[in-house]
Short mmCIF file of C-alpha atoms in Angstrom, two decimals:
data_model
loop_
_atom_site.label_atom_id
_atom_site.label_comp_id
_atom_site.label_asym_id
_atom_site.label_seq_id
_atom_site.Cartn_x
_atom_site.Cartn_y
_atom_site.Cartn_z
CA MET A 1 -7.89 33.70 31.73
CA LEU A 2 -7.88 34.43 28.00
CA ASN A 3 -9.26 37.67 28.07
CA ASN A 4 -6.20 39.74 26.57
CA ASP A 5 -7.35 42.26 23.48
CA ILE A 6 -4.17 42.50 22.42
CA ASP A 7 -4.22 42.24 18.53
CA ASN A 8 -7.85 43.57 17.48
CA LEU A 9 -9.86 47.09 18.77
CA THR A 10 -11.74 47.55 16.14
CA GLU A 11 -13.05 43.73 16.27
CA PRO A 12 -14.39 43.32 13.13
CA SER A 13 -16.49 40.49 12.45
CA LEU A 14 -16.33 36.77 12.64
CA LEU A 15 -16.52 36.76 8.68
CA ASN A 16 -13.78 39.38 8.28
CA TRP A 17 -11.22 38.13 11.03
CA GLN A 18 -11.56 34.56 9.88
CA THR A 19 -10.60 35.76 6.40
CA GLN A 20 -8.37 37.82 6.96
CA PHE A 21 -6.52 35.15 9.04
CA GLY A 22 -7.15 32.66 6.22
CA LEU A 23 -5.12 34.99 3.66
CA SER A 24 -2.62 35.93 5.73
CA ILE A 25 -1.44 31.81 6.22
CA GLN A 26 -2.14 31.66 2.20
CA ASN A 27 -0.13 34.85 1.32
CA ASN A 28 3.51 35.24 2.90
CA LYS A 29 2.74 38.60 3.87
CA GLU A 30 2.16 40.09 7.56
CA CYS A 31 -0.63 39.01 9.34
CA THR A 32 -3.03 41.68 9.85
CA VAL A 33 -5.49 40.05 12.88
CA SER A 34 -2.34 39.19 14.95
CA LYS A 35 0.77 40.96 15.84
CA GLN A 36 2.17 38.21 17.38
CA SER A 37 5.24 35.97 16.52
CA ARG A 38 3.17 32.61 17.38
CA PHE A 39 0.47 33.54 14.59
CA SER A 40 3.73 31.57 12.15
CA ILE A 41 3.39 28.82 13.95
CA TYR A 42 -0.28 28.00 12.77
CA LYS A 43 1.48 28.42 8.99
CA ASN A 44 3.78 25.95 9.10
CA ASN A 45 1.03 23.62 10.81
CA VAL A 46 -1.02 23.98 7.45
CA PHE A 47 1.76 24.54 4.88
CA HIS A 48 3.34 21.44 6.60
CA SER A 49 0.58 19.25 6.80
CA LEU A 50 -0.69 20.22 3.92
CA ILE A 51 2.86 19.02 1.89
CA GLU A 52 3.00 15.87 3.93
CA ALA A 53 -0.20 15.44 2.57
CA LEU A 54 0.73 15.87 -1.11
CA SER A 55 4.03 14.14 -0.32
CA ALA A 56 2.50 11.44 0.47
CA GLN A 57 -0.09 11.21 -2.38
CA PHE A 58 3.20 11.81 -5.00
CA PRO A 59 6.02 9.76 -3.83
CA VAL A 60 7.28 9.54 -7.41
CA CYS A 61 7.39 12.39 -8.39
CA ARG A 62 8.99 13.40 -5.01
CA GLN A 63 12.01 11.30 -5.88
CA LEU A 64 12.10 12.41 -9.18
CA VAL A 65 12.65 15.94 -8.43
CA GLY A 66 13.84 15.40 -4.56
CA GLU A 67 12.45 16.79 -1.30
CA ASP A 68 14.04 19.92 -1.50
CA PHE A 69 12.20 20.91 -5.27
CA PHE A 70 9.46 19.08 -3.95
CA LYS A 71 8.42 20.89 -1.33
CA GLY A 72 9.35 24.03 -2.51
CA CYS A 73 6.64 22.73 -5.99
CA ALA A 74 4.00 22.24 -3.30
CA GLN A 75 3.85 25.01 -1.58
CA VAL A 76 3.75 27.24 -4.61
CA TYR A 77 0.83 24.69 -6.19
CA LEU A 78 -0.47 25.50 -1.69
CA SER A 79 -0.58 28.26 -2.08
CA ASN A 80 -2.21 29.66 -5.26
CA LYS A 81 -5.34 26.70 -4.32
CA LEU A 82 -5.81 25.49 -1.13
CA PRO A 83 -7.70 21.94 -0.72
CA ASP A 84 -11.55 22.97 -1.36
CA ARG A 85 -11.93 19.73 1.23
CA ALA A 86 -11.18 18.67 4.52
CA ASP A 87 -10.29 15.03 3.63
CA LEU A 88 -7.21 14.67 2.44
CA ILE A 89 -7.30 11.44 0.74
CA LEU A 90 -7.59 13.03 -2.98
CA ILE A 91 -5.55 15.98 -2.33
CA GLY A 92 -3.71 17.10 -5.55
CA GLU A 93 -6.47 16.69 -8.30
CA SER A 94 -4.86 19.95 -10.05
CA PHE A 95 -1.37 18.60 -9.25
CA SER A 96 -0.53 16.85 -12.42
CA ASP A 97 -2.00 20.56 -14.56
CA PHE A 98 0.06 22.87 -11.87
CA LEU A 99 3.38 20.86 -12.99
CA LYS A 100 2.10 21.06 -16.43
CA ASP A 101 2.63 24.74 -15.87
CA PHE A 102 4.48 25.22 -13.52
CA THR A 103 7.79 27.24 -14.75
CA HIS A 104 10.26 25.29 -12.60
CA SER A 105 9.49 22.33 -13.65
CA LYS A 106 9.43 21.97 -17.19
CA LYS A 107 12.21 20.66 -17.27
CA ILE A 108 11.10 17.54 -16.74
CA PRO A 109 8.33 17.05 -19.01
CA TYR A 110 6.73 14.51 -17.71
CA LEU A 111 6.74 15.26 -14.30
CA ALA A 112 2.93 16.15 -14.69
CA GLN A 113 2.18 12.92 -16.26
CA VAL A 114 3.75 11.14 -13.48
CA ALA A 115 1.04 12.99 -11.49
CA ASN A 116 -1.71 11.98 -13.15
CA LEU A 117 -0.87 8.48 -13.01
CA GLU A 118 0.04 8.28 -9.06
CA TYR A 119 -3.34 10.70 -8.72
CA THR A 120 -5.35 7.99 -10.62
CA ARG A 121 -4.03 5.66 -8.26
CA ALA A 122 -5.37 7.13 -5.51
CA LYS A 123 -8.87 7.37 -7.08
CA SER A 124 -8.54 3.87 -8.17
CA LEU A 125 -7.64 2.75 -4.50
CA HIS A 126 -10.66 4.45 -2.83
CA SER A 127 -13.22 3.54 -5.09
CA GLU A 128 -16.28 2.24 -4.27
CA ASP A 129 -16.52 -1.35 -3.55
CA LEU A 130 -18.78 -3.39 -5.94
CA ASP A 131 -18.25 -7.04 -6.94
CA CYS A 132 -17.04 -7.79 -10.41
CA ILE A 133 -17.82 -10.41 -12.94
CA THR A 134 -16.11 -13.74 -12.91
CA HIS A 135 -14.00 -16.11 -16.19
CA GLU A 136 -16.60 -18.78 -14.21
CA ASP A 137 -19.70 -16.72 -14.61
CA LEU A 138 -19.05 -15.31 -17.99
CA SER A 139 -18.68 -19.50 -19.31
CA THR A 140 -22.47 -19.25 -17.90
CA MET A 141 -23.78 -16.39 -20.31
CA ASP A 142 -25.40 -17.18 -23.34
CA ILE A 143 -22.52 -15.24 -26.13
CA THR A 144 -24.91 -14.49 -29.09
CA VAL A 145 -26.37 -12.28 -26.38
CA LEU A 146 -23.35 -11.48 -24.54
CA GLN A 147 -21.47 -10.07 -27.29
CA GLN A 148 -24.54 -7.32 -27.76
CA GLN A 149 -23.64 -6.01 -24.57
CA THR A 150 -21.84 -3.27 -22.89
CA LEU A 151 -19.11 -3.52 -20.58
CA ILE A 152 -20.29 -2.31 -17.19
CA PHE A 153 -16.45 -1.83 -15.46
CA HIS A 154 -15.67 -0.83 -11.79
CA PRO A 155 -14.97 2.04 -10.49
CA SER A 156 -11.51 1.28 -10.04
CA VAL A 157 -10.24 1.04 -13.54
CA PHE A 158 -8.74 3.56 -15.49
CA LEU A 159 -7.31 4.11 -19.13
CA ILE A 160 -3.40 6.27 -19.21
CA GLN A 161 -1.68 6.95 -22.27
CA SER A 162 1.15 8.84 -22.20
CA ASP A 163 3.37 11.06 -24.31
CA PHE A 164 6.73 9.96 -22.16
CA ASN A 165 7.32 6.04 -20.77
CA ILE A 166 5.58 7.16 -17.41
CA PHE A 167 4.20 3.52 -16.65
CA SER A 168 8.32 2.22 -16.87
CA ILE A 169 9.34 5.93 -14.85
CA TRP A 170 6.39 4.93 -11.96
CA LYS A 171 7.43 0.73 -11.76
CA GLY A 172 11.43 1.80 -11.87
CA HIS A 173 11.07 4.58 -8.17
CA GLN A 174 8.36 1.52 -6.63
CA PRO A 175 10.41 0.19 -3.74
CA ASN A 176 13.32 -2.67 -4.28
CA GLN A 177 13.03 -1.94 -8.54
CA LYS A 178 15.40 0.04 -10.53
CA MET A 179 14.67 1.61 -13.73
CA GLN A 180 14.75 -0.64 -16.78
CA LYS A 181 14.49 1.92 -19.76
CA SER A 182 15.34 5.07 -19.89
CA VAL A 183 13.18 8.17 -20.15
CA ILE A 184 11.92 8.13 -23.95
CA ASN A 185 9.45 10.21 -25.80
CA THR A 186 6.92 7.83 -26.80
CA LYS A 187 3.73 7.05 -25.90
CA GLN A 188 3.45 4.37 -23.06
CA ASN A 189 -0.38 2.75 -21.96
CA THR A 190 -1.17 2.02 -18.68
CA LEU A 191 -4.12 0.04 -17.21
CA ILE A 192 -5.01 1.03 -13.21
CA PHE A 193 -7.43 -1.22 -11.47
CA ARG A 194 -7.72 -2.35 -7.95
CA ASP A 195 -7.21 -5.95 -7.04
CA GLU A 196 -8.55 -6.85 -3.48
CA PHE A 197 -7.34 -4.61 -1.58
CA ARG A 198 -3.90 -3.19 -3.83
CA VAL A 199 -3.63 -1.32 -7.17
CA ALA A 200 -2.21 -3.00 -10.17
CA CYS A 201 -0.55 -0.70 -12.81
CA ILE A 202 -0.11 -2.46 -15.31
CA GLU A 203 1.86 -1.42 -18.93
CA ILE A 204 -0.46 -2.50 -22.28
CA ASP A 205 -0.25 -3.19 -25.16
CA GLN A 206 -1.87 -0.23 -28.01
CA ALA A 207 -5.01 -2.93 -29.52
CA LEU A 208 -5.20 -3.87 -25.88
CA PHE A 209 -5.74 -0.50 -25.08
CA THR A 210 -7.74 0.40 -28.11
CA CYS A 211 -10.41 -2.34 -27.29
CA LEU A 212 -10.72 -1.66 -23.50
CA ASN A 213 -11.19 1.89 -24.45
CA PHE A 214 -14.10 1.41 -27.19
CA TRP A 215 -15.81 -0.30 -23.85
CA ILE A 216 -15.33 2.02 -21.50
CA ASN A 217 -17.03 4.26 -23.61
CA GLY A 218 -20.01 1.80 -24.53
CA GLN A 219 -19.71 0.44 -27.15
CA SER A 220 -21.07 -3.63 -27.31
CA LEU A 221 -18.85 -6.07 -26.70
CA ILE A 222 -18.61 -7.14 -30.46
CA LYS A 223 -18.93 -3.58 -31.55
CA GLY A 224 -15.55 -2.79 -29.60
CA ILE A 225 -14.23 -6.03 -31.13
CA GLN A 226 -14.74 -5.41 -34.70
CA ASN A 227 -13.74 -1.66 -34.42
CA THR A 228 -10.21 -2.54 -33.54
CA ILE A 229 -9.54 -4.74 -35.57
CA GLU A 230 -10.38 -2.72 -37.94
CA VAL A 231 -6.99 -0.72 -37.10
CA PHE A 232 -4.84 -4.13 -35.54
CA PRO A 233 -5.81 -6.15 -38.33
CA GLU A 234 -3.70 -8.99 -36.07
CA PHE A 235 -5.50 -8.36 -32.87
CA ASN A 236 -6.77 -11.46 -30.87
CA PRO A 237 -10.16 -11.17 -29.14
CA THR A 238 -9.66 -14.51 -27.57
CA GLN A 239 -6.97 -13.59 -25.62
CA VAL A 240 -8.76 -10.20 -24.80
CA ILE A 241 -11.74 -11.33 -23.32
CA GLU A 242 -9.18 -14.05 -21.65
CA PHE A 243 -7.78 -11.12 -19.97
CA THR A 244 -10.63 -8.76 -19.08
CA PHE A 245 -12.67 -11.12 -17.48
CA SER A 246 -9.88 -12.75 -15.59
CA ASN A 247 -9.16 -9.15 -13.54
CA PRO A 248 -11.75 -7.64 -11.51
CA LEU A 249 -12.61 -4.97 -14.01
CA ILE A 250 -16.19 -5.53 -15.14
CA THR A 251 -19.44 -5.35 -12.52
CA ALA A 252 -21.74 -6.06 -14.79
CA VAL A 253 -22.52 -6.59 -18.89
CA LYS A 254 -25.90 -4.64 -19.78
CA MET B 1 -31.29 12.45 20.77
CA THR B 2 -29.17 9.56 22.34
CA THR B 3 -25.31 9.54 22.38
CA SER B 4 -24.25 6.09 22.76
CA LYS B 5 -21.32 5.77 25.31
CA LEU B 6 -17.41 4.97 24.58
CA PRO B 7 -15.95 1.81 27.80
CA THR B 8 -15.42 3.85 30.71
CA LYS B 9 -11.59 2.35 29.78
CA SER B 10 -8.47 3.45 27.56
CA GLY B 11 -8.51 3.63 23.99
CA ILE B 12 -6.18 4.51 20.87
CA GLY B 13 -6.45 5.91 17.15
CA LEU B 14 -6.64 3.36 14.75
CA LYS B 15 -4.24 3.89 11.77
CA PRO B 16 -3.24 1.84 8.81
CA GLN B 17 -0.20 0.55 9.17
CA HIS B 18 -2.19 -1.83 12.73
CA TYR B 19 -4.87 -2.51 10.87
CA GLU B 20 -3.31 -5.82 10.15
CA GLN B 21 -1.51 -6.76 13.65
CA ILE B 22 -5.00 -5.29 15.12
CA LEU B 23 -6.72 -8.07 12.96
CA LYS B 24 -4.41 -10.59 13.97
CA GLN B 25 -3.66 -10.40 17.52
CA GLN B 26 -7.02 -8.81 18.83
CA PRO B 27 -5.47 -6.55 21.35
CA ASP B 28 -6.81 -6.12 24.99
CA ILE B 29 -8.29 -2.57 24.48
CA ALA B 30 -11.66 -1.03 25.18
CA TRP B 31 -12.12 0.46 21.95
CA PHE B 32 -10.35 3.09 19.12
CA GLU B 33 -10.75 6.22 17.84
CA ILE B 34 -10.77 7.35 14.18
CA HIS B 35 -10.54 10.59 12.18
CA PRO B 36 -13.58 9.96 9.20
CA GLU B 37 -11.99 12.06 6.95
CA ASN B 38 -9.65 9.90 6.76
CA TYR B 39 -12.91 6.97 5.71
CA PHE B 40 -14.55 9.87 3.22
CA GLY B 41 -13.74 6.86 0.50
CA ASN B 42 -16.50 5.13 -0.74
CA GLY B 43 -14.41 2.22 -0.35
CA GLY B 44 -11.21 0.13 -0.68
CA PRO B 45 -8.79 -1.31 2.28
CA ALA B 46 -10.19 1.49 4.81
CA HIS B 47 -13.34 0.60 4.64
CA HIS B 48 -12.17 -2.98 4.80
CA PHE B 49 -10.35 -2.98 7.12
CA LEU B 50 -12.72 -0.24 9.25
CA THR B 51 -15.22 -2.89 9.29
CA LYS B 52 -13.88 -5.62 10.33
CA ILE B 53 -12.38 -4.51 13.62
CA ALA B 54 -15.33 -2.45 13.95
CA GLN B 55 -16.91 -6.04 15.18
CA ASP B 56 -14.69 -6.91 17.56
CA TYR B 57 -13.93 -3.12 19.19
CA PRO B 58 -16.47 0.29 19.70
CA ILE B 59 -15.61 3.27 17.62
CA SER B 60 -14.94 6.22 17.95
CA MET B 61 -15.35 9.07 15.41
CA HIS B 62 -13.30 12.53 16.62
CA GLY B 63 -13.35 15.01 13.30
CA VAL B 64 -11.36 17.51 12.47
CA GLY B 65 -12.59 18.68 9.49
CA LEU B 66 -16.52 20.41 10.10
CA SER B 67 -15.17 23.91 10.84
CA LEU B 68 -17.65 24.48 13.42
CA GLY B 69 -16.54 28.10 14.20
CA SER B 70 -16.94 28.89 10.43
CA ALA B 71 -18.55 32.34 10.07
CA ASN B 72 -19.83 31.07 6.74
CA GLY B 73 -21.90 28.41 8.17
CA LEU B 74 -21.05 23.91 7.63
CA ASN B 75 -19.77 22.89 4.70
CA LYS B 76 -22.84 20.73 3.29
CA THR B 77 -21.24 17.81 1.20
CA HIS B 78 -18.56 17.06 4.40
CA LEU B 79 -21.06 17.17 6.77
CA LYS B 80 -23.31 14.89 3.86
CA ARG B 81 -20.71 12.65 3.52
CA LEU B 82 -20.15 12.39 7.87
CA LYS B 83 -23.70 11.21 7.80
CA LYS B 84 -23.08 8.36 5.51
CA LEU B 85 -20.38 7.14 7.32
CA VAL B 86 -21.64 7.62 11.09
CA ASP B 87 -25.35 6.07 9.54
CA ARG B 88 -22.97 3.13 8.57
CA TYR B 89 -20.63 2.58 11.40
CA GLN B 90 -22.81 4.25 13.92
CA PRO B 91 -19.61 5.05 16.52
CA ALA B 92 -20.36 5.35 20.20
CA VAL B 93 -19.14 8.51 20.33
CA PHE B 94 -18.83 11.54 17.50
CA SER B 95 -16.60 14.69 18.39
CA GLU B 96 -15.41 17.25 17.01
CA HIS B 97 -13.75 21.03 17.80
CA LEU B 98 -14.05 24.14 19.72
CA ALA B 99 -12.04 25.70 16.71
CA TRP B 100 -12.77 26.41 12.26
CA CYS B 101 -10.48 25.54 9.95
CA GLU B 102 -12.69 25.94 6.35
CA ASN B 103 -13.49 29.62 4.53
CA ASN B 104 -15.01 30.50 1.72
CA ASN B 105 -14.45 27.08 0.46
CA GLN B 106 -11.05 26.95 1.51
CA TYR B 107 -9.65 24.35 3.27
CA PHE B 108 -6.48 25.40 5.94
CA ASN B 109 -6.06 21.80 7.57
CA ASP B 110 -5.05 23.03 11.39
CA LEU B 111 -7.51 23.67 13.83
CA LEU B 112 -7.58 27.44 14.05
CA PRO B 113 -8.42 29.55 17.56
CA LEU B 114 -11.31 31.54 17.31
CA PRO B 115 -12.44 34.35 19.27
CA TYR B 116 -14.60 34.49 21.56
CA ASN B 117 -17.57 36.20 21.59
CA GLU B 118 -21.25 36.64 21.04
CA GLU B 119 -20.82 36.61 17.26
CA SER B 120 -18.83 33.98 17.69
CA LEU B 121 -20.88 31.90 20.11
CA GLU B 122 -23.90 32.37 18.19
CA ILE B 123 -22.24 31.12 14.89
CA PHE B 124 -21.20 28.08 17.45
CA ILE B 125 -24.21 27.33 18.29
CA LYS B 126 -25.70 27.38 15.49
CA ASN B 127 -23.74 25.03 13.49
CA VAL B 128 -23.39 22.37 16.77
CA LEU B 129 -27.27 22.07 16.10
CA ASP B 130 -27.31 21.97 12.38
CA THR B 131 -25.10 19.31 13.05
CA GLN B 132 -26.69 17.22 16.10
CA ASP B 133 -29.63 17.46 14.03
CA THR B 134 -28.24 16.12 10.96
CA LEU B 135 -26.36 13.67 12.40
CA LYS B 136 -29.51 12.64 14.72
CA ARG B 137 -26.90 12.36 18.01
CA SER B 138 -25.74 14.77 19.97
CA ILE B 139 -22.07 15.36 19.79
CA LEU B 140 -18.92 16.14 21.48
CA ILE B 141 -16.33 19.36 21.27
CA GLU B 142 -13.37 19.24 22.32
CA ASN B 143 -11.13 22.57 24.04
CA PRO B 144 -7.93 23.74 21.16
CA SER B 145 -4.50 24.22 22.40
CA ILE B 146 -4.37 27.92 21.18
CA TYR B 147 -1.14 30.09 20.44
CA ILE B 148 -1.98 32.86 19.87
CA GLN B 149 -4.24 35.33 22.14
CA THR B 150 -7.37 35.94 19.97
CA PRO B 151 -9.28 38.43 20.49
CA ASN B 152 -11.99 37.49 23.17
CA GLN B 153 -14.86 39.72 25.01
CA MET B 154 -16.17 35.98 26.52
CA SER B 155 -13.21 32.98 28.38
CA GLU B 156 -12.90 29.39 27.16
CA ILE B 157 -14.54 28.47 29.87
CA GLU B 158 -17.32 31.14 29.75
CA PHE B 159 -18.32 29.71 25.87
CA LEU B 160 -18.47 26.74 26.42
CA ASN B 161 -20.60 26.59 28.93
CA GLU B 162 -23.17 29.28 27.29
CA LEU B 163 -22.76 26.07 24.11
CA ILE B 164 -23.66 23.27 26.54
CA LYS B 165 -26.66 24.91 27.36
CA LYS B 166 -27.82 26.13 24.68
CA THR B 167 -27.03 23.38 22.48
CA ASP B 168 -26.66 19.84 24.65
CA CYS B 169 -23.71 19.17 23.62
CA GLY B 170 -20.97 16.95 25.58
CA LEU B 171 -17.08 17.43 25.90
CA LEU B 172 -14.10 16.54 24.84
CA LEU B 173 -11.49 17.50 27.23
CA ASP B 174 -8.64 17.04 26.24
CA ILE B 175 -5.44 17.60 29.37
CA ASN B 176 -2.61 17.89 27.07
CA ASN B 177 -4.96 21.27 25.43
CA VAL B 178 -5.64 22.81 28.06
CA TYR B 179 -1.64 21.93 29.17
CA VAL B 180 -0.49 23.34 26.26
CA SER B 181 -2.38 26.69 26.03
CA ALA B 182 -1.84 27.29 28.92
CA PHE B 183 1.76 27.37 29.05
CA ASN B 184 1.81 29.44 25.50
CA LEU B 185 -0.99 31.94 27.00
CA GLY B 186 0.16 32.04 30.84
CA PHE B 187 -2.73 30.94 32.69
CA ASN B 188 -2.99 28.27 35.25
CA PRO B 189 -3.82 25.21 33.91
CA GLN B 190 -5.65 23.00 36.76
CA ASP B 191 -7.47 26.26 37.23
CA TYR B 192 -8.32 25.73 34.51
CA LEU B 193 -9.21 22.24 35.18
CA ASP B 194 -11.06 23.37 38.32
CA HIS B 195 -13.14 25.53 36.61
CA PHE B 196 -14.48 23.47 33.32
CA PRO B 197 -17.39 21.61 33.00
CA THR B 198 -17.24 18.58 34.00
CA HIS B 199 -20.45 17.41 34.07
CA ALA B 200 -20.41 17.48 30.53
CA VAL B 201 -17.47 15.49 30.08
CA GLN B 202 -17.85 12.44 28.58
CA GLU B 203 -13.88 12.07 27.36
CA ILE B 204 -10.63 12.83 27.61
CA HIS B 205 -7.32 12.89 25.32
CA LEU B 206 -3.87 12.72 26.12
CA ALA B 207 -0.84 13.38 24.19
CA GLY B 208 2.20 13.83 23.40
CA HIS B 209 2.87 18.12 22.32
CA SER B 210 6.93 19.39 21.64
CA ASP B 211 8.59 22.22 22.92
CA LYS B 212 10.17 24.74 20.72
CA VAL B 213 11.68 28.33 20.68
CA LEU B 214 10.05 30.94 18.70
CA ASP B 215 11.89 34.30 18.85
CA LYS B 216 13.85 33.64 22.00
CA GLN B 217 10.11 32.64 23.99
CA PRO B 218 9.96 29.09 24.67
CA VAL B 219 5.88 27.68 22.94
CA LYS B 220 4.50 24.32 23.16
CA ILE B 221 3.62 22.66 19.68
CA ASP B 222 0.26 20.52 20.37
CA ASP B 223 1.42 17.87 17.63
CA HIS B 224 0.37 14.80 18.87
CA GLY B 225 3.76 12.26 18.62
CA SER B 226 5.50 11.58 21.48
CA VAL B 227 4.58 10.10 24.72
CA VAL B 228 2.28 12.13 27.12
CA CYS B 229 4.75 14.04 29.86
CA ASN B 230 4.58 13.45 32.83
CA ASP B 231 2.96 17.19 33.88
CA VAL B 232 0.06 16.15 31.97
CA TRP B 233 -0.22 12.57 33.27
CA GLN B 234 -0.51 14.49 36.99
CA LEU B 235 -3.02 16.69 35.78
CA TYR B 236 -5.23 13.63 34.33
CA GLU B 237 -4.35 11.79 37.73
CA HIS B 238 -5.70 14.42 39.75
CA PHE B 239 -9.01 15.11 37.22
CA ILE B 240 -9.85 11.21 37.55
CA ASN B 241 -9.44 10.89 41.28
CA LYS B 242 -11.23 14.38 41.84
CA HIS B 243 -14.42 13.48 38.98
CA GLY B 244 -14.19 9.80 38.79
CA ALA B 245 -13.03 7.54 35.60
CA ILE B 246 -14.06 9.08 32.12
CA SER B 247 -13.32 7.47 29.10
CA THR B 248 -9.56 8.13 27.92
CA GLN B 249 -8.05 8.03 24.50
CA ILE B 250 -3.72 8.53 23.82
CA GLU B 251 -3.68 9.49 20.74
CA TRP B 252 -0.55 9.46 18.54
CA ASP B 253 -1.07 11.51 14.94
CA SER B 254 2.52 11.88 13.78
CA ASN B 255 5.95 9.50 14.49
CA THR B 256 3.36 6.90 15.34
CA PRO B 257 4.85 4.47 17.30
CA GLU B 258 4.68 0.34 16.89
CA LEU B 259 1.32 -0.05 18.20
CA ASN B 260 3.27 -2.53 21.34
CA ILE B 261 4.46 0.98 21.98
CA TRP B 262 0.53 3.36 22.04
CA LEU B 263 -0.86 0.09 23.78
CA ASP B 264 1.69 0.28 27.03
CA GLU B 265 0.75 4.17 26.70
CA ALA B 266 -2.59 3.11 26.93
CA LYS B 267 -2.38 0.94 30.00
CA LYS B 268 -0.88 3.91 32.25
CA SER B 269 -4.36 5.68 31.60
CA ASP B 270 -6.32 1.99 32.23
CA PHE B 271 -4.19 2.17 35.86
CA ILE B 272 -5.04 5.36 37.40
CA ILE B 273 -8.66 4.45 35.40
CA ASN B 274 -8.69 0.94 37.91
CA ASN B 275 -7.65 2.75 40.62
CA THR B 276 -10.02 4.99 40.81
CA LEU B 277 -12.70 2.98 39.93
CA ASN B 278 -11.77 0.19 43.29
CA LYS B 279 -11.58 3.29 45.14
CA LYS B 280 -14.83 3.53 44.85
CA ALA B 281 -15.82 -0.21 44.83
CA VAL B 282 -14.31 -0.28 48.34
CA LEU B 283 -16.40 3.23 49.50
CA CYS B 284 -19.66 1.20 48.19
#
């Protein structure tokens, strides 16, 4: 049965053999451990499956550049760096950075930021399950104590500030949606969090972004509000507290 | 070490697109198999649905990323994540592959072939023992689909026999893999099955494959993307008739069909299993 030693008469160590095998898959070079044409099946399997995984992780990026361009990008990205972990649920951690510097995608300057939004959504989806403080819980708390406390955000909560209107771009490429605005070189703020089993993606104004950012970075409830009002005098703290505790954003106060 | 057993019936894979339908309809299937790597996240819908489904059905975990054949040892982070998942869900069975997929911290996402020799055997044995020690249970090892001849000093069967002897692991016999490898490498699949260490087999896999032509030569690709072919059903029926009923999973990892189509495919293996069990009952 499988006894034909047809390729390697020198019998290198297993580590060396696997390293050569791996390099031959990753680089588009002739395989040094096997001259058999069927070696290409392994190479195809590796790249096809990983490109499919990237494609599933970055569906809007794929739509923006088209199937062929996306596959080409993904092939170059993977040839430079294969995943370092076997679970593919968070594949593409550095894909956004890659797109930022990739010569052929520089014509689409917002692409890397859309990739960042899509990857952040994946992180949010798979983050830890923790109960959140509800509006009802809030009503039982001593407000004088609460305002001096810091808010602990749910691990699914992320804030993204982008140079382009990437939230609009992302939303416009969801099923049954159309782009409401054209791509513009203007800042947009996105709040991402998990609500039950779906990831919510919401555009928020600069004042809310600023306040949430102060809180995420450890400022007390009252300090975060005061510092936001300094920058945005029209800021309405009641509305922000209402919004924050109406959504599953806060797991604890301390 | 103890290993709980799966029901001696057919199971199918568990896919996210079927979660809600399974919970709603409670289909008549004996068990589900998952790839643990898809549940390595800390939380979210995958864990929510698996927790619910595991309350109603036994679960088998079939790893695809542990890379037991890696010369540079096991990935400790991967093993730690696996341990956490096994402890949490207590699957009836945990299985992995006679293959490797990681080298120098790079993951290839394919089950790559091993040369079968003393060195690779020693490495594989150590990695299986370390896994069993960490998971506190004996594991099953699946025979691979192979496309190229590797520089072997022993046969796959000899390799598996030594592995069982040294680690006390069980085996997962993938009959489609036998059929695919036999076609691609030119050996007789029935001959392979006749020599397989059947006493260690605790689970069987069946799956579809595709036919391609490469350099004007036909080749079979193990893509788990279609129904099980007639030749594989015949090999399976012959094996079950000869050795008795064994828990069987119908794999379907690409072009995943609607749940009912998959369940229908599992009914075919259940029919063969039940026939064997009925014959045994009559003889008793």
